[in-house]
Every structure is written in C-alpha cells, then in structure tokens.
C-alpha cells in the first residue's frame, strides 16, 4: 500500500489533520511482506529489496503466499507485483536491446552472457537518448506516429497487387470522420419526460452495471446525490445538473444496447426505442449546459467531459469522443498538479480513476489514429497512484469485481503501449531490426503471460474457442489476443521480406501471430463493453487482423496451417458489425463502414474469389 501514502489531504483543521495522520498510519501496512520478514514476523515495507533485507544484506524474495487477507488487499498486492515485474522486464529489455543494437569496437556483437561496456567516446552520444527512451518505456507511453495502425498495415507493399483493397483507401479514416454530417440538431429547450423515483432507480441501475463497472469512477454517494437531484427536479445551470443528465443519458443508452444485444428478449420490446429516445433527450439537455464544465476546473466538470466522451463513443463518433477525452485529460493534469484545497479523499480517488480512464481511452484511439495530438497524460502516469479503495457499487462483490476488472484493463493497456512503443515506434521501433526484435518479443511475451497468470479466477479464460465464463472475461481475452498478435507480428513481417532469413523458430513464432489473429476473430462476441464503448476501435482492429491473415496467405506453405478456420472469419465479423453499426440509430460511422468493406474484400481474397 506504499504507493498510496503520498496522497495529500487538504484540510487545515486540527481534527482533520489528526484523522489524516491516523488514516496514513493505517495505510502504511504493506500488501505483501517478503519471505524473510514474514518468517521472522518483522515489519516489512514491501519494497524490492525491503529495508530490513538491505540492512542485513539478506536476499529479498516474494515467493511465499501471503496470509489470508481481504480481497481488496489481494487485488492491490497482485497489481503491485505486476508493476514490479514490469519494471524488472523493462530493465531486461533495455539491456538486451543495448547488447543487440551496439557493436563492440572490433565489429563483433557483444556476448549475451555479459553486459557490453560501451567505449567512452560513444557513451556521451547514446546516454541521453537512452535515458529518455527508458523513461518513456517505464511510463507506458504510446509513441506518436507508430507504424502499427490498420492504415499502416494496409500500406504494406504486399497488398499492391490487390486493387480492390486500394479502392477503399482513397480517403483516410480521419477525413472520413471529419467530413461526417453532425448529429441531428439538438432541441434548444427539450422537455424532459416525468419519471418516478422508482424509474430513476431502475434506469440508473444500467449505468451502475455497465459504465460504472467498466470504468468505476463514480461513488455510490455521488450517484445518490445525482439521483436525488433528478427526482426533485432541482436541475439548474451547473456542473452537477449537467452530470445528472449525462448519467441518465448513458443509463438509457446502456439499457437499450444491452437489451438489443440479448437474443432472449422478453416482455414489451416496444419500450426499447422509447428508452433510447429518452436518452437522446437527456443528452440534448446536458449538451445545452456543456459550456459550464468546459469553463470549470473541478471533479464534477471532469466527470461531465468523460461521460460525454462515453456517449459519443456509443454514437460511434471517434473524433468527438477523443476531443472530450482530451479535454478531460487536460483538466486531470491541472487538478493533479495543483491539488486544490478542500477536496475530500473520495474526490481525490475519483480524480485518479478518471485519470486512468482517460489514459485507457486516449491510448485506444491513438492506437488507430496515431497522428492525433497527445494530451500529455502518459507523461505523468507513473506518478499517479493506481486505483484504491472506493465505494462504487451496491454489493461488495460487484465493487470488488469492478475494481479487479478496471485494474486488469488498465494493466493490459499499459502493456499494449509498451509493445507499440518498443516494436513499432516510427523512429526507434525494433520491428524491422532483425537483431533487436527477438529479444524484445521474448520479454514482452513474458509480460503478457504474467498478466494472464495473475488475473483473478472470476476473469480467467482459456486459450481456445470455448465460450468465456462471462462477458468481462471474454473482453479481456480479446485484449490478450490483440496484444499477442501485435507482439509476434515482426516475425510475420520478417517472413514477408524476400531478403529475410527465417529459421524454424521464426516460422513457429510467425504462426503464433496468425493463430492469435484467428482466435481473436473467432472469439469475438457482442460483449456490452465492446459494443457500447469500442465498436469503432474493434472494427478497425478486426480489419487489421484480416489484413495480417491475407498477408500471411502470401507466404508459401502457410495456408495449410490456417485453413479452414480462416474462411469462416469474414462472415462472422460482418454479421456482428452490421448489427452493431445500427444501434446508435443515426447514419452509420463511415470509418466503421470502411472497416467492414475491408473485411469483406479481404475475406473474398483469402477465399481466392475475385
């Protein structure tokens, strides 16, 4: 728990100071003591090595299981161990890249068994950029202008012989979305329907079970205050009123989406369009007040911007969603930098969680539109505490599962950022350097498997086509397979290079990339998290996977290993995406339609059709 000791409390009253000191004393207990301190029953600070082991010069290890604790402590302990492992892996990556990227004075490659000592005259020219690179890797920043987007894959010269693919490439994804007609005009003074307290409770339950489960940023107390404001009709021109309207808009949209995706619809299905229309009315009312959160710098303003981004993500409008994410991230940086006086501990934790939500979402969008400007949020992510204790749900079980799921999504996004940066950064990426990428692929694969191994049982998944135990586990499996395919893609690129030398090990790792793409597509289902927030991102990711498989089919002897599964992928994706694209109810996203077009053409080419 040491990561959370630096939280500041902002009351000058003596009673608050005493309570703050008591809280800090309680929170200094480490989540996991080292083996030596546990066996001797001495105090441990949880560092590697801990203070006791440093003083006594003992080996400091964390192999033994911790004694029985609360689930929250175990969650945090697992996350801290992952972070410690990632930092150790980063060092290994730097060392291996250092050995692979520099030659010894006589021109030979340095031995892998011992670190290479660089000549003095070379150290000055390499030291500074290497330190900057190490810093950015530790920060899990997504390198700008990386070469791993779907449009970058489509630009591979291996697709020059497919004019049908090139026909759909004339307009970029950004220009398609930029030239899109705006949403239907908002009513200047929309009249909200009258709903009872019971209806407000029922509608907002969809928000708690979906948005606030995937991105748990709102406490029960905050949500109850907003529901009270809605039930009494005390809506005015302030951030909290805007936020209450956005919660209702998202709740209605979530309820409509989840109900639409269910195959076993019962009862009055005619109420679904009415619920969606109600959500649009609440969103219109919120947008009429949106100038207020843009001007205000507060926790409520942060929530307004983030929730507006969620609604635009549901509407499959990526540029509008990204612009509000960027605005929320900027305000986050301000609040975390200046820490205004009078803010409560719950509000501080809320700001941390909004920060991490912005980090995930911004990275997701920039993964496909790499030229979008960065908010700078990744520059400070290593200094922001991971999510801590926060009362977000009615039941303790839902609250714990939500916290674990959020941490799992966060750690995977950080790993994906490391993969993109180390392998596909435009200037320093190792994907096209035969000497460097094998070392990095090995280390990144270790990180990926560590992530999967440390998942809690409720979200664990198998690496086959068996249905996931729940939609959250299914969503995490999709993220895992995405990461796996991107990690091993350099081996496919090496095999596609006519001048490249490929051995049996290289071929086996190329197959891992292709297998991960196939499993990624076959395991895709209508997960509410994917459909509501990530339809745009998912459609491009799936188009990229299909393009990678088409490129793989050009390698002699590959088809026998990926048939017949590869022939079933296109129809599966088109069936899902053609349904998802209709859910927002407005003209479909042109870039999602573009992705579906790429999938359709790629499917025909894989099957040998013209």
PDB file of N, CA, C and O in Angstrom, residues 452-512:
ATOM      1  N   UNK A 452      -1.736 -12.548 -17.754  1.00  0.00           N
ATOM      2  CA  UNK A 452      -2.815 -13.554 -17.781  1.00  0.00           C
ATOM      3  C   UNK A 452      -2.776 -14.438 -16.539  1.00  0.00           C
ATOM      4  O   UNK A 452      -3.817 -14.781 -15.976  1.00  0.00           O
ATOM      5  N   UNK A 453      -1.577 -14.781 -16.089  1.00  0.00           N
ATOM      6  CA  UNK A 453      -1.448 -15.673 -14.930  1.00  0.00           C
ATOM      7  C   UNK A 453      -1.977 -15.021 -13.657  1.00  0.00           C
ATOM      8  O   UNK A 453      -2.504 -15.718 -12.777  1.00  0.00           O
ATOM      9  N   UNK A 454      -1.857 -13.696 -13.547  1.00  0.00           N
ATOM     10  CA  UNK A 454      -2.267 -13.000 -12.335  1.00  0.00           C
ATOM     11  C   UNK A 454      -3.718 -12.528 -12.360  1.00  0.00           C
ATOM     12  O   UNK A 454      -4.177 -11.889 -11.414  1.00  0.00           O
ATOM     13  N   UNK A 455      -4.464 -12.843 -13.418  1.00  0.00           N
ATOM     14  CA  UNK A 455      -5.880 -12.482 -13.434  1.00  0.00           C
ATOM     15  C   UNK A 455      -6.622 -13.223 -12.331  1.00  0.00           C
ATOM     16  O   UNK A 455      -6.362 -14.403 -12.076  1.00  0.00           O
ATOM     17  N   UNK A 456      -7.566 -12.580 -11.663  1.00  0.00           N
ATOM     18  CA  UNK A 456      -8.370 -13.289 -10.657  1.00  0.00           C
ATOM     19  C   UNK A 456      -9.216 -14.371 -11.314  1.00  0.00           C
ATOM     20  O   UNK A 456      -9.572 -14.255 -12.499  1.00  0.00           O
ATOM     21  N   UNK A 457      -9.567 -15.427 -10.577  1.00  0.00           N
ATOM     22  CA  UNK A 457     -10.304 -16.553 -11.174  1.00  0.00           C
ATOM     23  C   UNK A 457     -11.598 -16.147 -11.871  1.00  0.00           C
ATOM     24  O   UNK A 457     -11.968 -16.743 -12.881  1.00  0.00           O
ATOM     25  N   UNK A 458     -12.280 -15.130 -11.358  1.00  0.00           N
ATOM     26  CA  UNK A 458     -13.566 -14.755 -11.948  1.00  0.00           C
ATOM     27  C   UNK A 458     -13.404 -14.256 -13.381  1.00  0.00           C
ATOM     28  O   UNK A 458     -14.344 -14.334 -14.178  1.00  0.00           O
ATOM     29  N   UNK A 459     -12.206 -13.777 -13.756  1.00  0.00           N
ATOM     30  CA  UNK A 459     -11.976 -13.260 -15.101  1.00  0.00           C
ATOM     31  C   UNK A 459     -10.987 -14.117 -15.904  1.00  0.00           C
ATOM     32  O   UNK A 459     -10.544 -13.692 -16.968  1.00  0.00           O
ATOM     33  N   UNK A 460     -10.636 -15.271 -15.407  1.00  0.00           N
ATOM     34  CA  UNK A 460      -9.692 -16.116 -16.135  1.00  0.00           C
ATOM     35  C   UNK A 460     -10.372 -16.702 -17.369  1.00  0.00           C
ATOM     36  O   UNK A 460     -11.595 -16.889 -17.405  1.00  0.00           O
ATOM     37  N   UNK A 461      -9.586 -17.003 -18.383  1.00  0.00           N
ATOM     38  CA  UNK A 461     -10.126 -17.529 -19.639  1.00  0.00           C
ATOM     39  C   UNK A 461      -9.177 -18.568 -20.206  1.00  0.00           C
ATOM     40  O   UNK A 461      -8.007 -18.644 -19.837  1.00  0.00           O
ATOM     41  N   UNK A 462      -9.705 -19.382 -21.097  1.00  0.00           N
ATOM     42  CA  UNK A 462      -8.904 -20.412 -21.757  1.00  0.00           C
ATOM     43  C   UNK A 462      -8.436 -19.887 -23.109  1.00  0.00           C
ATOM     44  O   UNK A 462      -9.044 -18.976 -23.690  1.00  0.00           O
ATOM     45  N   UNK A 463      -7.375 -20.498 -23.625  1.00  0.00           N
ATOM     46  CA  UNK A 463      -6.828 -20.086 -24.922  1.00  0.00           C
ATOM     47  C   UNK A 463      -7.334 -21.033 -26.002  1.00  0.00           C
ATOM     48  O   UNK A 463      -6.583 -21.702 -26.692  1.00  0.00           O
ATOM     49  N   UNK A 464      -8.620 -21.070 -26.135  1.00  0.00           N
ATOM     50  CA  UNK A 464      -9.251 -21.863 -27.189  1.00  0.00           C
ATOM     51  C   UNK A 464     -10.564 -21.188 -27.552  1.00  0.00           C
ATOM     52  O   UNK A 464     -10.798 -20.037 -27.194  1.00  0.00           O
ATOM     53  N   UNK A 465     -11.431 -21.915 -28.246  1.00  0.00           N
ATOM     54  CA  UNK A 465     -12.691 -21.332 -28.707  1.00  0.00           C
ATOM     55  C   UNK A 465     -13.826 -21.571 -27.733  1.00  0.00           C
ATOM     56  O   UNK A 465     -14.996 -21.319 -28.070  1.00  0.00           O
ATOM     57  N   UNK A 466     -13.523 -22.065 -26.530  1.00  0.00           N
ATOM     58  CA  UNK A 466     -14.563 -22.256 -25.525  1.00  0.00           C
ATOM     59  C   UNK A 466     -15.130 -20.904 -25.107  1.00  0.00           C
ATOM     60  O   UNK A 466     -14.380 -19.947 -24.933  1.00  0.00           O
ATOM     61  N   UNK A 467     -16.454 -20.811 -24.936  1.00  0.00           N
ATOM     62  CA  UNK A 467     -17.030 -19.524 -24.501  1.00  0.00           C
ATOM     63  C   UNK A 467     -16.435 -19.085 -23.168  1.00  0.00           C
ATOM     64  O   UNK A 467     -16.176 -19.898 -22.275  1.00  0.00           O
ATOM     65  N   UNK A 468     -16.216 -17.800 -23.032  1.00  0.00           N
ATOM     66  CA  UNK A 468     -15.689 -17.253 -21.775  1.00  0.00           C
ATOM     67  C   UNK A 468     -16.764 -17.361 -20.698  1.00  0.00           C
ATOM     68  O   UNK A 468     -17.965 -17.342 -20.991  1.00  0.00           O
ATOM     69  N   UNK A 469     -16.365 -17.471 -19.424  1.00  0.00           N
ATOM     70  CA  UNK A 469     -17.359 -17.630 -18.348  1.00  0.00           C
ATOM     71  C   UNK A 469     -18.268 -16.425 -18.184  1.00  0.00           C
ATOM     72  O   UNK A 469     -19.374 -16.554 -17.659  1.00  0.00           O
ATOM     73  N   UNK A 470     -17.839 -15.243 -18.600  1.00  0.00           N
ATOM     74  CA  UNK A 470     -18.676 -14.041 -18.526  1.00  0.00           C
ATOM     75  C   UNK A 470     -18.164 -13.037 -19.556  1.00  0.00           C
ATOM     76  O   UNK A 470     -17.103 -13.242 -20.163  1.00  0.00           O
ATOM     77  N   UNK A 471     -18.933 -11.986 -19.778  1.00  0.00           N
ATOM     78  CA  UNK A 471     -18.565 -11.023 -20.823  1.00  0.00           C
ATOM     79  C   UNK A 471     -17.266 -10.288 -20.492  1.00  0.00           C
ATOM     80  O   UNK A 471     -16.516  -9.930 -21.397  1.00  0.00           O
ATOM     81  N   UNK A 472     -16.986 -10.090 -19.190  1.00  0.00           N
ATOM     82  CA  UNK A 472     -15.738  -9.409 -18.824  1.00  0.00           C
ATOM     83  C   UNK A 472     -14.523 -10.268 -19.158  1.00  0.00           C
ATOM     84  O   UNK A 472     -13.531  -9.775 -19.706  1.00  0.00           O
ATOM     85  N   UNK A 473     -14.608 -11.559 -18.844  1.00  0.00           N
ATOM     86  CA  UNK A 473     -13.516 -12.467 -19.202  1.00  0.00           C
ATOM     87  C   UNK A 473     -13.359 -12.541 -20.719  1.00  0.00           C
ATOM     88  O   UNK A 473     -12.237 -12.601 -21.243  1.00  0.00           O
ATOM     89  N   UNK A 474     -14.481 -12.529 -21.434  1.00  0.00           N
ATOM     90  CA  UNK A 474     -14.411 -12.539 -22.897  1.00  0.00           C
ATOM     91  C   UNK A 474     -13.735 -11.296 -23.447  1.00  0.00           C
ATOM     92  O   UNK A 474     -12.937 -11.378 -24.385  1.00  0.00           O
ATOM     93  N   UNK A 475     -14.046 -10.128 -22.869  1.00  0.00           N
ATOM     94  CA  UNK A 475     -13.418  -8.886 -23.312  1.00  0.00           C
ATOM     95  C   UNK A 475     -11.912  -8.916 -23.030  1.00  0.00           C
ATOM     96  O   UNK A 475     -11.108  -8.515 -23.885  1.00  0.00           O
ATOM     97  N   UNK A 476     -11.508  -9.410 -21.852  1.00  0.00           N
ATOM     98  CA  UNK A 476     -10.083  -9.478 -21.522  1.00  0.00           C
ATOM     99  C   UNK A 476      -9.351 -10.460 -22.427  1.00  0.00           C
ATOM    100  O   UNK A 476      -8.190 -10.237 -22.787  1.00  0.00           O
ATOM    101  N   UNK A 477     -10.009 -11.564 -22.797  1.00  0.00           N
ATOM    102  CA  UNK A 477      -9.374 -12.497 -23.733  1.00  0.00           C
ATOM    103  C   UNK A 477      -9.133 -11.828 -25.082  1.00  0.00           C
ATOM    104  O   UNK A 477      -8.086 -12.044 -25.712  1.00  0.00           O
ATOM    105  N   UNK A 478     -10.059 -10.982 -25.520  1.00  0.00           N
ATOM    106  CA  UNK A 478      -9.860 -10.258 -26.776  1.00  0.00           C
ATOM    107  C   UNK A 478      -8.654  -9.329 -26.688  1.00  0.00           C
ATOM    108  O   UNK A 478      -7.866  -9.239 -27.623  1.00  0.00           O
ATOM    109  N   UNK A 479      -8.505  -8.664 -25.552  1.00  0.00           N
ATOM    110  CA  UNK A 479      -7.346  -7.784 -25.381  1.00  0.00           C
ATOM    111  C   UNK A 479      -6.044  -8.597 -25.363  1.00  0.00           C
ATOM    112  O   UNK A 479      -5.029  -8.182 -25.920  1.00  0.00           O
ATOM    113  N   UNK A 480      -6.089  -9.732 -24.697  1.00  0.00           N
ATOM    114  CA  UNK A 480      -4.909 -10.601 -24.654  1.00  0.00           C
ATOM    115  C   UNK A 480      -4.510 -11.035 -26.064  1.00  0.00           C
ATOM    116  O   UNK A 480      -3.325 -10.982 -26.438  1.00  0.00           O
ATOM    117  N   UNK A 481      -5.477 -11.475 -26.867  1.00  0.00           N
ATOM    118  CA  UNK A 481      -5.171 -11.964 -28.214  1.00  0.00           C
ATOM    119  C   UNK A 481      -4.711 -10.830 -29.121  1.00  0.00           C
ATOM    120  O   UNK A 481      -3.847 -11.031 -29.981  1.00  0.00           O
ATOM    121  N   UNK A 482      -5.274  -9.635 -28.944  1.00  0.00           N
ATOM    122  CA  UNK A 482      -4.778  -8.473 -29.687  1.00  0.00           C
ATOM    123  C   UNK A 482      -3.303  -8.258 -29.402  1.00  0.00           C
ATOM    124  O   UNK A 482      -2.479  -8.093 -30.308  1.00  0.00           O
ATOM    125  N   UNK A 483      -2.970  -8.238 -28.113  1.00  0.00           N
ATOM    126  CA  UNK A 483      -1.584  -7.994 -27.713  1.00  0.00           C
ATOM    127  C   UNK A 483      -0.661  -9.088 -28.232  1.00  0.00           C
ATOM    128  O   UNK A 483       0.435  -8.809 -28.721  1.00  0.00           O
ATOM    129  N   UNK A 484      -1.094 -10.321 -28.164  1.00  0.00           N
ATOM    130  CA  UNK A 484      -0.260 -11.439 -28.611  1.00  0.00           C
ATOM    131  C   UNK A 484       0.035 -11.349 -30.108  1.00  0.00           C
ATOM    132  O   UNK A 484       1.170 -11.565 -30.547  1.00  0.00           O
ATOM    133  N   UNK A 485      -0.981 -11.025 -30.889  1.00  0.00           N
ATOM    134  CA  UNK A 485      -0.762 -10.922 -32.343  1.00  0.00           C
ATOM    135  C   UNK A 485       0.182  -9.776 -32.683  1.00  0.00           C
ATOM    136  O   UNK A 485       1.021  -9.890 -33.578  1.00  0.00           O
ATOM    137  N   UNK A 486       0.070  -8.654 -31.951  1.00  0.00           N
ATOM    138  CA  UNK A 486       0.935  -7.499 -32.230  1.00  0.00           C
ATOM    139  C   UNK A 486       2.374  -7.791 -31.797  1.00  0.00           C
ATOM    140  O   UNK A 486       3.329  -7.382 -32.452  1.00  0.00           O
ATOM    141  N   UNK A 487       2.534  -8.524 -30.693  1.00  0.00           N
ATOM    142  CA  UNK A 487       3.878  -8.867 -30.226  1.00  0.00           C
ATOM    143  C   UNK A 487       4.612  -9.720 -31.257  1.00  0.00           C
ATOM    144  O   UNK A 487       5.803  -9.505 -31.545  1.00  0.00           O
ATOM    145  N   UNK A 488       3.934 -10.692 -31.846  1.00  0.00           N
ATOM    146  CA  UNK A 488       4.599 -11.626 -32.762  1.00  0.00           C
ATOM    147  C   UNK A 488       4.536 -11.196 -34.227  1.00  0.00           C
ATOM    148  O   UNK A 488       5.067 -11.893 -35.098  1.00  0.00           O
ATOM    149  N   UNK A 489       3.933 -10.042 -34.512  1.00  0.00           N
ATOM    150  CA  UNK A 489       3.832  -9.594 -35.903  1.00  0.00           C
ATOM    151  C   UNK A 489       5.193  -9.376 -36.566  1.00  0.00           C
ATOM    152  O   UNK A 489       5.325  -9.595 -37.780  1.00  0.00           O
ATOM    153  N   UNK A 490       6.244  -8.940 -35.858  1.00  0.00           N
ATOM    154  CA  UNK A 490       7.536  -8.774 -36.536  1.00  0.00           C
ATOM    155  C   UNK A 490       8.042 -10.039 -37.219  1.00  0.00           C
ATOM    156  O   UNK A 490       8.744  -9.952 -38.232  1.00  0.00           O
ATOM    157  N   UNK A 491       7.704 -11.216 -36.694  1.00  0.00           N
ATOM    158  CA  UNK A 491       8.140 -12.453 -37.351  1.00  0.00           C
ATOM    159  C   UNK A 491       7.405 -12.654 -38.673  1.00  0.00           C
ATOM    160  O   UNK A 491       7.986 -13.152 -39.647  1.00  0.00           O
ATOM    161  N   UNK A 492       6.126 -12.265 -38.722  1.00  0.00           N
ATOM    162  CA  UNK A 492       5.402 -12.320 -39.993  1.00  0.00           C
ATOM    163  C   UNK A 492       6.026 -11.340 -40.985  1.00  0.00           C
ATOM    164  O   UNK A 492       6.231 -11.681 -42.157  1.00  0.00           O
ATOM    165  N   UNK A 493       6.345 -10.138 -40.522  1.00  0.00           N
ATOM    166  CA  UNK A 493       6.958  -9.136 -41.398  1.00  0.00           C
ATOM    167  C   UNK A 493       8.313  -9.618 -41.891  1.00  0.00           C
ATOM    168  O   UNK A 493       8.695  -9.366 -43.041  1.00  0.00           O
ATOM    169  N   UNK A 494       9.037 -10.348 -41.046  1.00  0.00           N
ATOM    170  CA  UNK A 494      10.331 -10.888 -41.460  1.00  0.00           C
ATOM    171  C   UNK A 494      10.147 -11.933 -42.558  1.00  0.00           C
ATOM    172  O   UNK A 494      10.906 -11.966 -43.528  1.00  0.00           O
ATOM    173  N   UNK A 495       9.135 -12.787 -42.428  1.00  0.00           N
ATOM    174  CA  UNK A 495       8.897 -13.816 -43.448  1.00  0.00           C
ATOM    175  C   UNK A 495       8.407 -13.213 -44.758  1.00  0.00           C
ATOM    176  O   UNK A 495       8.641 -13.784 -45.831  1.00  0.00           O
ATOM    177  N   UNK A 496       7.732 -12.074 -44.679  1.00  0.00           N
ATOM    178  CA  UNK A 496       7.267 -11.416 -45.897  1.00  0.00           C
ATOM    179  C   UNK A 496       8.383 -10.691 -46.628  1.00  0.00           C
ATOM    180  O   UNK A 496       8.242 -10.347 -47.801  1.00  0.00           O
ATOM    181  N   UNK A 497       9.476 -10.467 -45.931  1.00  0.00           N
ATOM    182  CA  UNK A 497      10.623  -9.790 -46.544  1.00  0.00           C
ATOM    183  C   UNK A 497      11.420 -10.788 -47.376  1.00  0.00           C
ATOM    184  O   UNK A 497      11.964 -11.757 -46.845  1.00  0.00           O
ATOM    185  N   UNK A 498      11.495 -10.606 -48.690  1.00  0.00           N
ATOM    186  CA  UNK A 498      12.189 -11.585 -49.542  1.00  0.00           C
ATOM    187  C   UNK A 498      13.646 -11.787 -49.151  1.00  0.00           C
ATOM    188  O   UNK A 498      14.188 -12.877 -49.334  1.00  0.00           O
ATOM    189  N   UNK A 499      14.272 -10.760 -48.618  1.00  0.00           N
ATOM    190  CA  UNK A 499      15.690 -10.888 -48.265  1.00  0.00           C
ATOM    191  C   UNK A 499      15.894 -11.385 -46.841  1.00  0.00           C
ATOM    192  O   UNK A 499      17.028 -11.551 -46.400  1.00  0.00           O
ATOM    193  N   UNK A 500      14.794 -11.596 -46.108  1.00  0.00           N
ATOM    194  CA  UNK A 500      14.914 -12.019 -44.716  1.00  0.00           C
ATOM    195  C   UNK A 500      15.271 -13.494 -44.602  1.00  0.00           C
ATOM    196  O   UNK A 500      14.870 -14.326 -45.416  1.00  0.00           O
ATOM    197  N   UNK A 501      16.042 -13.828 -43.569  1.00  0.00           N
ATOM    198  CA  UNK A 501      16.408 -15.223 -43.302  1.00  0.00           C
ATOM    199  C   UNK A 501      15.535 -15.731 -42.161  1.00  0.00           C
ATOM    200  O   UNK A 501      15.541 -15.179 -41.066  1.00  0.00           O
ATOM    201  N   UNK A 502      14.766 -16.780 -42.432  1.00  0.00           N
ATOM    202  CA  UNK A 502      13.821 -17.293 -41.444  1.00  0.00           C
ATOM    203  C   UNK A 502      14.169 -18.735 -41.126  1.00  0.00           C
ATOM    204  O   UNK A 502      14.261 -19.578 -42.017  1.00  0.00           O
ATOM    205  N   UNK A 503      14.347 -19.035 -39.835  1.00  0.00           N
ATOM    206  CA  UNK A 503      14.610 -20.400 -39.410  1.00  0.00           C
ATOM    207  C   UNK A 503      13.318 -21.017 -38.869  1.00  0.00           C
ATOM    208  O   UNK A 503      12.251 -20.409 -38.891  1.00  0.00           O
ATOM    209  N   UNK A 504      13.420 -22.240 -38.353  1.00  0.00           N
ATOM    210  CA  UNK A 504      12.245 -22.941 -37.857  1.00  0.00           C
ATOM    211  C   UNK A 504      11.609 -22.195 -36.684  1.00  0.00           C
ATOM    212  O   UNK A 504      10.374 -22.099 -36.583  1.00  0.00           O
ATOM    213  N   UNK A 505      12.445 -21.641 -35.801  1.00  0.00           N
ATOM    214  CA  UNK A 505      11.909 -20.898 -34.663  1.00  0.00           C
ATOM    215  C   UNK A 505      11.140 -19.669 -35.129  1.00  0.00           C
ATOM    216  O   UNK A 505      10.071 -19.348 -34.601  1.00  0.00           O
ATOM    217  N   UNK A 506      11.687 -18.980 -36.163  1.00  0.00           N
ATOM    218  CA  UNK A 506      10.995 -17.814 -36.697  1.00  0.00           C
ATOM    219  C   UNK A 506       9.652 -18.180 -37.301  1.00  0.00           C
ATOM    220  O   UNK A 506       8.664 -17.453 -37.127  1.00  0.00           O
ATOM    221  N   UNK A 507       9.610 -19.311 -37.996  1.00  0.00           N
ATOM    222  CA  UNK A 507       8.352 -19.759 -38.580  1.00  0.00           C
ATOM    223  C   UNK A 507       7.323 -20.076 -37.494  1.00  0.00           C
ATOM    224  O   UNK A 507       6.152 -19.708 -37.590  1.00  0.00           O
ATOM    225  N   UNK A 508       7.732 -20.735 -36.425  1.00  0.00           N
ATOM    226  CA  UNK A 508       6.812 -21.084 -35.343  1.00  0.00           C
ATOM    227  C   UNK A 508       6.248 -19.827 -34.677  1.00  0.00           C
ATOM    228  O   UNK A 508       5.071 -19.789 -34.295  1.00  0.00           O
ATOM    229  N   UNK A 509       7.070 -18.796 -34.554  1.00  0.00           N
ATOM    230  CA  UNK A 509       6.586 -17.567 -33.924  1.00  0.00           C
ATOM    231  C   UNK A 509       5.714 -16.757 -34.891  1.00  0.00           C
ATOM    232  O   UNK A 509       4.804 -16.052 -34.461  1.00  0.00           O
ATOM    233  N   UNK A 510       5.981 -16.867 -36.170  1.00  0.00           N
ATOM    234  CA  UNK A 510       5.088 -16.266 -37.157  1.00  0.00           C
ATOM    235  C   UNK A 510       3.703 -16.908 -37.065  1.00  0.00           C
ATOM    236  O   UNK A 510       2.676 -16.225 -37.122  1.00  0.00           O
ATOM    237  N   UNK A 511       3.683 -18.224 -36.880  1.00  0.00           N
ATOM    238  CA  UNK A 511       2.414 -18.937 -36.740  1.00  0.00           C
ATOM    239  C   UNK A 511       1.658 -18.489 -35.491  1.00  0.00           C
ATOM    240  O   UNK A 511       0.425 -18.454 -35.470  1.00  0.00           O
ATOM    241  N   UNK A 512       2.393 -18.117 -34.431  1.00  0.00           N
ATOM    242  CA  UNK A 512       1.729 -17.609 -33.225  1.00  0.00           C
ATOM    243  C   UNK A 512       0.967 -16.329 -33.529  1.00  0.00           C
ATOM    244  O   UNK A 512      -0.129 -16.109 -33.000  1.00  0.00           O
TER     245      UNK A 512
END
